[in-house]
């Protein structure tokens, strides 16, 4: 069988903010949203080997070989000049992983891990790889105890979820906005699929966390908070909801001029949601 490769932006062998417990996290490259407020914008594009980043690199870390950009991590100083030079929000520093390489990394770190989270970019663009990976973990005697989670923007159709959910233990899902125009402005896409995904994943008993990004003047409005409350109350008032607060770190372009979400305003939004009946609202992990 031809096993898929995954283009990985970053592999973290330990994280305590990407799902329950200690988790190995795979950040896969490429996203189907184009959020102007993204704090990892260089994970959005897929490199097309145009080579424009090569002359921007102040070290020999980047070169063209056989028409493809080649990255040498040993000489990279992590200055990020290549990320700034890339016109399509991609990165030349990604690495293609085989399934076996990810499984080897999991085996090496398994004693310290609760599970694995596949994130992005948008993880579900690599659905074939995720399905093969999670199935292999569950079939492996040493790894089967590890839980398999997906962190997603929800832009995956029903058929995709029906393939993913049988091998997935939990999902962290983003809803970026409830107003259709606001969602379009914040992501470049409509929110129909994300809202449907929330219901599908919840119905399967696998919605570990619903995530909502508060952006001042855009998604912290009474209408947005009430729509969030309506959705959660229609599922389960005890559903875990994680509030994220827009900050400038990593953000490129006009969104750098957006107001940042303060802790006080975030706590006020959490209090408003609690008053509307939500019983499990969690603040951004950085403030806990
Ligand atoms: S971050 Fe990019 S530009 Fe900077 S040294 Fe590494 S490869 Fe070169
Ligand atoms: S990372 Fe961007 S600039 Fe560099 S080769 Fe790929 S697409 Fe071109």
PDB file of N, CA, C and O in Angstrom, residues 1-66:
ATOM      1  N   UNK A   1       0.843  -1.202   0.000  1.00  0.00           N
ATOM      2  CA  UNK A   1       0.000   0.000   0.000  1.00  0.00           C
ATOM      3  C   UNK A   1       0.882   1.258   0.000  1.00  0.00           C
ATOM      4  O   UNK A   1       1.896   1.303   0.676  1.00  0.00           O
ATOM      5  N   UNK A   2       0.472   2.271  -0.773  1.00  0.00           N
ATOM      6  CA  UNK A   2       1.189   3.532  -0.792  1.00  0.00           C
ATOM      7  C   UNK A   2       0.786   4.395   0.388  1.00  0.00           C
ATOM      8  O   UNK A   2      -0.314   4.946   0.414  1.00  0.00           O
ATOM      9  N   UNK A   3       1.662   4.501   1.388  1.00  0.00           N
ATOM     10  CA  UNK A   3       1.290   5.294   2.553  1.00  0.00           C
ATOM     11  C   UNK A   3       1.570   6.766   2.296  1.00  0.00           C
ATOM     12  O   UNK A   3       2.584   7.108   1.683  1.00  0.00           O
ATOM     13  N   UNK A   4       0.676   7.646   2.755  1.00  0.00           N
ATOM     14  CA  UNK A   4       0.865   9.069   2.480  1.00  0.00           C
ATOM     15  C   UNK A   4       2.001   9.649   3.319  1.00  0.00           C
ATOM     16  O   UNK A   4       2.345   9.125   4.370  1.00  0.00           O
ATOM     17  N   UNK A   5       2.576  10.768   2.822  1.00  0.00           N
ATOM     18  CA  UNK A   5       3.532  11.560   3.595  1.00  0.00           C
ATOM     19  C   UNK A   5       2.786  12.763   4.153  1.00  0.00           C
ATOM     20  O   UNK A   5       1.788  13.190   3.590  1.00  0.00           O
ATOM     21  N   UNK A   6       3.277  13.291   5.251  1.00  0.00           N
ATOM     22  CA  UNK A   6       2.679  14.520   5.784  1.00  0.00           C
ATOM     23  C   UNK A   6       3.718  15.629   5.724  1.00  0.00           C
ATOM     24  O   UNK A   6       4.863  15.431   6.151  1.00  0.00           O
ATOM     25  N   UNK A   7       3.328  16.787   5.200  1.00  0.00           N
ATOM     26  CA  UNK A   7       4.215  17.945   5.230  1.00  0.00           C
ATOM     27  C   UNK A   7       4.043  18.632   6.582  1.00  0.00           C
ATOM     28  O   UNK A   7       2.981  19.165   6.889  1.00  0.00           O
ATOM     29  N   UNK A   8       5.110  18.564   7.378  1.00  0.00           N
ATOM     30  CA  UNK A   8       5.021  19.006   8.780  1.00  0.00           C
ATOM     31  C   UNK A   8       5.741  20.338   8.939  1.00  0.00           C
ATOM     32  O   UNK A   8       6.917  20.466   8.582  1.00  0.00           O
ATOM     33  N   UNK A   9       5.037  21.314   9.468  1.00  0.00           N
ATOM     34  CA  UNK A   9       5.659  22.602   9.780  1.00  0.00           C
ATOM     35  C   UNK A   9       6.482  22.485  11.051  1.00  0.00           C
ATOM     36  O   UNK A   9       7.572  23.023  11.162  1.00  0.00           O
ATOM     37  N   UNK A  10       5.927  21.752  12.023  1.00  0.00           N
ATOM     38  CA  UNK A  10       6.645  21.578  13.292  1.00  0.00           C
ATOM     39  C   UNK A  10       6.139  20.322  13.989  1.00  0.00           C
ATOM     40  O   UNK A  10       4.945  20.026  13.933  1.00  0.00           O
ATOM     41  N   UNK A  11       7.054  19.607  14.620  1.00  0.00           N
ATOM     42  CA  UNK A  11       6.659  18.487  15.474  1.00  0.00           C
ATOM     43  C   UNK A  11       7.111  18.838  16.888  1.00  0.00           C
ATOM     44  O   UNK A  11       8.301  19.035  17.137  1.00  0.00           O
ATOM     45  N   UNK A  12       6.146  18.965  17.791  1.00  0.00           N
ATOM     46  CA  UNK A  12       6.466  19.233  19.203  1.00  0.00           C
ATOM     47  C   UNK A  12       6.362  17.917  19.951  1.00  0.00           C
ATOM     48  O   UNK A  12       5.325  17.255  19.885  1.00  0.00           O
ATOM     49  N   UNK A  13       7.402  17.541  20.660  1.00  0.00           N
ATOM     50  CA  UNK A  13       7.343  16.246  21.349  1.00  0.00           C
ATOM     51  C   UNK A  13       6.606  16.356  22.680  1.00  0.00           C
ATOM     52  O   UNK A  13       6.333  15.339  23.311  1.00  0.00           O
ATOM     53  N   UNK A  14       6.302  17.582  23.099  1.00  0.00           N
ATOM     54  CA  UNK A  14       5.596  17.733  24.374  1.00  0.00           C
ATOM     55  C   UNK A  14       4.828  19.046  24.388  1.00  0.00           C
ATOM     56  O   UNK A  14       5.388  20.095  24.108  1.00  0.00           O
ATOM     57  N   UNK A  15       3.546  18.965  24.671  1.00  0.00           N
ATOM     58  CA  UNK A  15       2.738  20.179  24.826  1.00  0.00           C
ATOM     59  C   UNK A  15       1.628  19.889  25.829  1.00  0.00           C
ATOM     60  O   UNK A  15       1.039  18.810  25.813  1.00  0.00           O
ATOM     61  N   UNK A  16       1.335  20.881  26.664  1.00  0.00           N
ATOM     62  CA  UNK A  16       0.225  20.710  27.612  1.00  0.00           C
ATOM     63  C   UNK A  16      -0.916  21.684  27.295  1.00  0.00           C
ATOM     64  O   UNK A  16      -1.817  21.864  28.105  1.00  0.00           O
ATOM     65  N   UNK A  17      -0.884  22.314  26.102  1.00  0.00           N
ATOM     66  CA  UNK A  17      -1.956  23.256  25.738  1.00  0.00           C
ATOM     67  C   UNK A  17      -2.673  22.842  24.454  1.00  0.00           C
ATOM     68  O   UNK A  17      -3.425  23.628  23.888  1.00  0.00           O
ATOM     69  N   UNK A  18      -2.444  21.634  23.993  1.00  0.00           N
ATOM     70  CA  UNK A  18      -3.062  21.178  22.738  1.00  0.00           C
ATOM     71  C   UNK A  18      -3.916  19.943  22.979  1.00  0.00           C
ATOM     72  O   UNK A  18      -3.804  18.957  22.255  1.00  0.00           O
ATOM     73  N   UNK A  19      -4.768  20.040  24.000  1.00  0.00           N
ATOM     74  CA  UNK A  19      -5.603  18.898  24.357  1.00  0.00           C
ATOM     75  C   UNK A  19      -5.226  18.404  25.752  1.00  0.00           C
ATOM     76  O   UNK A  19      -4.349  18.968  26.409  1.00  0.00           O
ATOM     77  N   UNK A  20      -5.893  17.340  26.220  1.00  0.00           N
ATOM     78  CA  UNK A  20      -5.698  16.895  27.600  1.00  0.00           C
ATOM     79  C   UNK A  20      -4.340  16.220  27.830  1.00  0.00           C
ATOM     80  O   UNK A  20      -3.881  15.442  27.000  1.00  0.00           O
ATOM     81  N   UNK A  21      -3.730  16.538  28.967  1.00  0.00           N
ATOM     82  CA  UNK A  21      -2.484  15.875  29.353  1.00  0.00           C
ATOM     83  C   UNK A  21      -1.292  16.354  28.540  1.00  0.00           C
ATOM     84  O   UNK A  21      -1.281  17.461  27.999  1.00  0.00           O
ATOM     85  N   UNK A  22      -0.290  15.506  28.472  1.00  0.00           N
ATOM     86  CA  UNK A  22       0.932  15.814  27.718  1.00  0.00           C
ATOM     87  C   UNK A  22       0.815  15.197  26.332  1.00  0.00           C
ATOM     88  O   UNK A  22       0.581  13.998  26.208  1.00  0.00           O
ATOM     89  N   UNK A  23       1.031  16.015  25.307  1.00  0.00           N
ATOM     90  CA  UNK A  23       0.752  15.500  23.969  1.00  0.00           C
ATOM     91  C   UNK A  23       1.893  15.808  23.000  1.00  0.00           C
ATOM     92  O   UNK A  23       2.499  16.891  23.061  1.00  0.00           O
ATOM     93  N   UNK A  24       2.157  14.861  22.124  1.00  0.00           N
ATOM     94  CA  UNK A  24       3.000  15.146  20.965  1.00  0.00           C
ATOM     95  C   UNK A  24       2.093  15.837  19.952  1.00  0.00           C
ATOM     96  O   UNK A  24       0.956  15.400  19.749  1.00  0.00           O
ATOM     97  N   UNK A  25       2.582  16.907  19.355  1.00  0.00           N
ATOM     98  CA  UNK A  25       1.736  17.675  18.428  1.00  0.00           C
ATOM     99  C   UNK A  25       2.407  17.777  17.062  1.00  0.00           C
ATOM    100  O   UNK A  25       3.574  18.158  16.959  1.00  0.00           O
ATOM    101  N   UNK A  26       1.638  17.425  16.054  1.00  0.00           N
ATOM    102  CA  UNK A  26       2.089  17.569  14.661  1.00  0.00           C
ATOM    103  C   UNK A  26       1.370  18.773  14.080  1.00  0.00           C
ATOM    104  O   UNK A  26       0.135  18.771  13.993  1.00  0.00           O
ATOM    105  N   UNK A  27       2.121  19.792  13.698  1.00  0.00           N
ATOM    106  CA  UNK A  27       1.531  20.943  13.021  1.00  0.00           C
ATOM    107  C   UNK A  27       1.732  20.738  11.520  1.00  0.00           C
ATOM    108  O   UNK A  27       2.855  20.846  11.017  1.00  0.00           O
ATOM    109  N   UNK A  28       0.645  20.407  10.832  1.00  0.00           N
ATOM    110  CA  UNK A  28       0.731  20.109   9.411  1.00  0.00           C
ATOM    111  C   UNK A  28       0.612  21.394   8.591  1.00  0.00           C
ATOM    112  O   UNK A  28      -0.084  22.331   8.982  1.00  0.00           O
ATOM    113  N   UNK A  29       1.297  21.405   7.446  1.00  0.00           N
ATOM    114  CA  UNK A  29       1.364  22.631   6.642  1.00  0.00           C
ATOM    115  C   UNK A  29       0.154  22.759   5.721  1.00  0.00           C
ATOM    116  O   UNK A  29      -0.269  21.793   5.092  1.00  0.00           O
ATOM    117  N   UNK A  30      -0.378  23.982   5.607  1.00  0.00           N
ATOM    118  CA  UNK A  30      -1.454  24.265   4.667  1.00  0.00           C
ATOM    119  C   UNK A  30      -2.776  24.486   5.378  1.00  0.00           C
ATOM    120  O   UNK A  30      -3.087  23.789   6.342  1.00  0.00           O
ATOM    121  N   UNK A  31      -3.521  25.500   4.905  1.00  0.00           N
ATOM    122  CA  UNK A  31      -4.823  25.781   5.522  1.00  0.00           C
ATOM    123  C   UNK A  31      -5.808  26.209   4.444  1.00  0.00           C
ATOM    124  O   UNK A  31      -5.434  26.838   3.453  1.00  0.00           O
ATOM    125  N   UNK A  32      -7.084  25.852   4.643  1.00  0.00           N
ATOM    126  CA  UNK A  32      -8.122  26.256   3.696  1.00  0.00           C
ATOM    127  C   UNK A  32      -8.808  27.554   4.122  1.00  0.00           C
ATOM    128  O   UNK A  32      -9.728  28.007   3.454  1.00  0.00           O
ATOM    129  N   UNK A  33      -8.406  28.134   5.236  1.00  0.00           N
ATOM    130  CA  UNK A  33      -8.831  29.482   5.602  1.00  0.00           C
ATOM    131  C   UNK A  33      -7.669  30.433   5.315  1.00  0.00           C
ATOM    132  O   UNK A  33      -6.514  30.000   5.232  1.00  0.00           O
ATOM    133  N   UNK A  34      -7.983  31.712   5.191  1.00  0.00           N
ATOM    134  CA  UNK A  34      -6.938  32.728   5.026  1.00  0.00           C
ATOM    135  C   UNK A  34      -7.244  33.831   6.027  1.00  0.00           C
ATOM    136  O   UNK A  34      -7.695  34.909   5.660  1.00  0.00           O
ATOM    137  N   UNK A  35      -7.016  33.531   7.295  1.00  0.00           N
ATOM    138  CA  UNK A  35      -7.395  34.464   8.359  1.00  0.00           C
ATOM    139  C   UNK A  35      -6.385  35.605   8.434  1.00  0.00           C
ATOM    140  O   UNK A  35      -5.196  35.346   8.677  1.00  0.00           O
ATOM    141  N   UNK A  36      -6.838  36.849   8.257  1.00  0.00           N
ATOM    142  CA  UNK A  36      -5.887  37.959   8.366  1.00  0.00           C
ATOM    143  C   UNK A  36      -5.281  38.064   9.771  1.00  0.00           C
ATOM    144  O   UNK A  36      -4.190  38.589   9.929  1.00  0.00           O
ATOM    145  N   UNK A  37      -5.970  37.519  10.785  1.00  0.00           N
ATOM    146  CA  UNK A  37      -5.459  37.603  12.156  1.00  0.00           C
ATOM    147  C   UNK A  37      -4.685  36.364  12.586  1.00  0.00           C
ATOM    148  O   UNK A  37      -4.406  36.200  13.780  1.00  0.00           O
ATOM    149  N   UNK A  38      -4.305  35.499  11.634  1.00  0.00           N
ATOM    150  CA  UNK A  38      -3.603  34.250  11.983  1.00  0.00           C
ATOM    151  C   UNK A  38      -2.279  34.569  12.687  1.00  0.00           C
ATOM    152  O   UNK A  38      -1.519  35.431  12.235  1.00  0.00           O
ATOM    153  N   UNK A  39      -1.983  33.860  13.781  1.00  0.00           N
ATOM    154  CA  UNK A  39      -0.715  34.103  14.470  1.00  0.00           C
ATOM    155  C   UNK A  39       0.393  33.158  13.999  1.00  0.00           C
ATOM    156  O   UNK A  39       1.517  33.256  14.461  1.00  0.00           O
ATOM    157  N   UNK A  40       0.068  32.259  13.070  1.00  0.00           N
ATOM    158  CA  UNK A  40       1.092  31.428  12.412  1.00  0.00           C
ATOM    159  C   UNK A  40       0.875  31.492  10.902  1.00  0.00           C
ATOM    160  O   UNK A  40       0.638  30.474  10.259  1.00  0.00           O
ATOM    161  N   UNK A  41       0.934  32.693  10.295  1.00  0.00           N
ATOM    162  CA  UNK A  41       0.535  32.820   8.889  1.00  0.00           C
ATOM    163  C   UNK A  41       1.384  31.985   7.937  1.00  0.00           C
ATOM    164  O   UNK A  41       0.919  31.617   6.859  1.00  0.00           O
ATOM    165  N   UNK A  42       2.608  31.658   8.317  1.00  0.00           N
ATOM    166  CA  UNK A  42       3.486  30.868   7.434  1.00  0.00           C
ATOM    167  C   UNK A  42       3.089  29.393   7.382  1.00  0.00           C
ATOM    168  O   UNK A  42       3.723  28.594   6.711  1.00  0.00           O
ATOM    169  N   UNK A  43       2.024  29.020   8.095  1.00  0.00           N
ATOM    170  CA  UNK A  43       1.535  27.637   7.980  1.00  0.00           C
ATOM    171  C   UNK A  43       0.402  27.534   6.950  1.00  0.00           C
ATOM    172  O   UNK A  43      -0.117  26.447   6.705  1.00  0.00           O
ATOM    173  N   UNK A  44      -0.008  28.669   6.351  1.00  0.00           N
ATOM    174  CA  UNK A  44      -1.195  28.665   5.485  1.00  0.00           C
ATOM    175  C   UNK A  44      -0.900  28.073   4.106  1.00  0.00           C
ATOM    176  O   UNK A  44      -1.650  27.243   3.602  1.00  0.00           O
ATOM    177  N   UNK A  45       0.191  28.494   3.476  1.00  0.00           N
ATOM    178  CA  UNK A  45       0.451  28.092   2.088  1.00  0.00           C
ATOM    179  C   UNK A  45       1.226  26.795   1.969  1.00  0.00           C
ATOM    180  O   UNK A  45       1.865  26.339   2.919  1.00  0.00           O
ATOM    181  N   UNK A  46       1.144  26.210   0.771  1.00  0.00           N
ATOM    182  CA  UNK A  46       1.962  25.031   0.449  1.00  0.00           C
ATOM    183  C   UNK A  46       3.062  25.511  -0.495  1.00  0.00           C
ATOM    184  O   UNK A  46       2.757  26.093  -1.541  1.00  0.00           O
ATOM    185  N   UNK A  47       4.296  25.254  -0.140  1.00  0.00           N
ATOM    186  CA  UNK A  47       5.442  25.705  -0.937  1.00  0.00           C
ATOM    187  C   UNK A  47       5.339  25.196  -2.381  1.00  0.00           C
ATOM    188  O   UNK A  47       5.058  24.017  -2.620  1.00  0.00           O
ATOM    189  N   UNK A  48       5.587  26.113  -3.354  1.00  0.00           N
ATOM    190  CA  UNK A  48       5.557  25.706  -4.765  1.00  0.00           C
ATOM    191  C   UNK A  48       6.947  25.747  -5.389  1.00  0.00           C
ATOM    192  O   UNK A  48       7.082  25.765  -6.609  1.00  0.00           O
ATOM    193  N   UNK A  49       7.973  25.819  -4.530  1.00  0.00           N
ATOM    194  CA  UNK A  49       9.375  25.775  -4.976  1.00  0.00           C
ATOM    195  C   UNK A  49       9.738  26.921  -5.916  1.00  0.00           C
ATOM    196  O   UNK A  49      10.572  26.751  -6.807  1.00  0.00           O
ATOM    197  N   UNK A  50       9.125  28.088  -5.720  1.00  0.00           N
ATOM    198  CA  UNK A  50       9.426  29.228  -6.594  1.00  0.00           C
ATOM    199  C   UNK A  50      10.843  29.749  -6.366  1.00  0.00           C
ATOM    200  O   UNK A  50      11.415  30.397  -7.250  1.00  0.00           O
ATOM    201  N   UNK A  51      11.413  29.517  -5.182  1.00  0.00           N
ATOM    202  CA  UNK A  51      12.795  29.905  -4.900  1.00  0.00           C
ATOM    203  C   UNK A  51      12.977  31.338  -4.439  1.00  0.00           C
ATOM    204  O   UNK A  51      14.098  31.776  -4.167  1.00  0.00           O
ATOM    205  N   UNK A  52      11.896  32.116  -4.317  1.00  0.00           N
ATOM    206  CA  UNK A  52      12.037  33.529  -3.951  1.00  0.00           C
ATOM    207  C   UNK A  52      12.635  33.729  -2.559  1.00  0.00           C
ATOM    208  O   UNK A  52      13.212  34.773  -2.267  1.00  0.00           O
ATOM    209  N   UNK A  53      12.488  32.748  -1.688  1.00  0.00           N
ATOM    210  CA  UNK A  53      13.017  32.895  -0.334  1.00  0.00           C
ATOM    211  C   UNK A  53      14.522  32.625  -0.263  1.00  0.00           C
ATOM    212  O   UNK A  53      15.178  33.027   0.704  1.00  0.00           O
ATOM    213  N   UNK A  54      15.075  31.955  -1.276  1.00  0.00           N
ATOM    214  CA  UNK A  54      16.484  31.519  -1.186  1.00  0.00           C
ATOM    215  C   UNK A  54      17.437  32.711  -1.046  1.00  0.00           C
ATOM    216  O   UNK A  54      18.276  32.724  -0.133  1.00  0.00           O
ATOM    217  N   UNK A  55      17.329  33.745  -1.929  1.00  0.00           N
ATOM    218  CA  UNK A  55      18.267  34.869  -1.757  1.00  0.00           C
ATOM    219  C   UNK A  55      18.044  35.664  -0.472  1.00  0.00           C
ATOM    220  O   UNK A  55      18.929  36.415  -0.052  1.00  0.00           O
ATOM    221  N   UNK A  56      16.881  35.513   0.149  1.00  0.00           N
ATOM    222  CA  UNK A  56      16.609  36.245   1.399  1.00  0.00           C
ATOM    223  C   UNK A  56      17.341  35.621   2.588  1.00  0.00           C
ATOM    224  O   UNK A  56      17.511  36.259   3.626  1.00  0.00           O
ATOM    225  N   UNK A  57      17.782  34.382   2.433  1.00  0.00           N
ATOM    226  CA  UNK A  57      18.399  33.670   3.556  1.00  0.00           C
ATOM    227  C   UNK A  57      19.848  34.147   3.747  1.00  0.00           C
ATOM    228  O   UNK A  57      20.642  34.087   2.813  1.00  0.00           O
ATOM    229  N   UNK A  58      20.207  34.601   4.949  1.00  0.00           N
ATOM    230  CA  UNK A  58      21.565  35.114   5.174  1.00  0.00           C
ATOM    231  C   UNK A  58      22.598  34.009   5.408  1.00  0.00           C
ATOM    232  O   UNK A  58      23.775  34.309   5.611  1.00  0.00           O
ATOM    233  N   UNK A  59      22.181  32.768   5.407  1.00  0.00           N
ATOM    234  CA  UNK A  59      23.100  31.648   5.641  1.00  0.00           C
ATOM    235  C   UNK A  59      22.965  30.678   4.457  1.00  0.00           C
ATOM    236  O   UNK A  59      22.094  30.855   3.608  1.00  0.00           O
ATOM    237  N   UNK A  60      23.766  29.604   4.420  1.00  0.00           N
ATOM    238  CA  UNK A  60      23.599  28.626   3.317  1.00  0.00           C
ATOM    239  C   UNK A  60      22.436  27.657   3.559  1.00  0.00           C
ATOM    240  O   UNK A  60      22.345  26.630   2.903  1.00  0.00           O
ATOM    241  N   UNK A  61      21.524  27.977   4.463  1.00  0.00           N
ATOM    242  CA  UNK A  61      20.473  27.010   4.830  1.00  0.00           C
ATOM    243  C   UNK A  61      19.504  26.704   3.695  1.00  0.00           C
ATOM    244  O   UNK A  61      18.917  25.627   3.661  1.00  0.00           O
ATOM    245  N   UNK A  62      19.328  27.644   2.775  1.00  0.00           N
ATOM    246  CA  UNK A  62      18.398  27.420   1.666  1.00  0.00           C
ATOM    247  C   UNK A  62      19.152  27.384   0.344  1.00  0.00           C
ATOM    248  O   UNK A  62      20.044  28.208   0.095  1.00  0.00           O
ATOM    249  N   UNK A  63      18.767  26.455  -0.531  1.00  0.00           N
ATOM    250  CA  UNK A  63      19.348  26.383  -1.870  1.00  0.00           C
ATOM    251  C   UNK A  63      18.321  25.708  -2.782  1.00  0.00           C
ATOM    252  O   UNK A  63      17.347  25.120  -2.295  1.00  0.00           O
ATOM    253  N   UNK A  64      18.541  25.813  -4.086  1.00  0.00           N
ATOM    254  CA  UNK A  64      17.671  25.112  -5.035  1.00  0.00           C
ATOM    255  C   UNK A  64      18.403  23.870  -5.521  1.00  0.00           C
ATOM    256  O   UNK A  64      19.572  23.934  -5.904  1.00  0.00           O
ATOM    257  N   UNK A  65      17.735  22.749  -5.466  1.00  0.00           N
ATOM    258  CA  UNK A  65      18.328  21.501  -5.950  1.00  0.00           C
ATOM    259  C   UNK A  65      17.303  20.775  -6.794  1.00  0.00           C
ATOM    260  O   UNK A  65      16.226  20.440  -6.285  1.00  0.00           O
ATOM    261  N   UNK A  66      17.633  20.591  -8.073  1.00  0.00           N
ATOM    262  CA  UNK A  66      16.723  19.880  -8.975  1.00  0.00           C
ATOM    263  C   UNK A  66      15.364  20.553  -9.065  1.00  0.00           C
ATOM    264  O   UNK A  66      14.334  19.876  -9.141  1.00  0.00           O
TER     265      UNK A  66
END
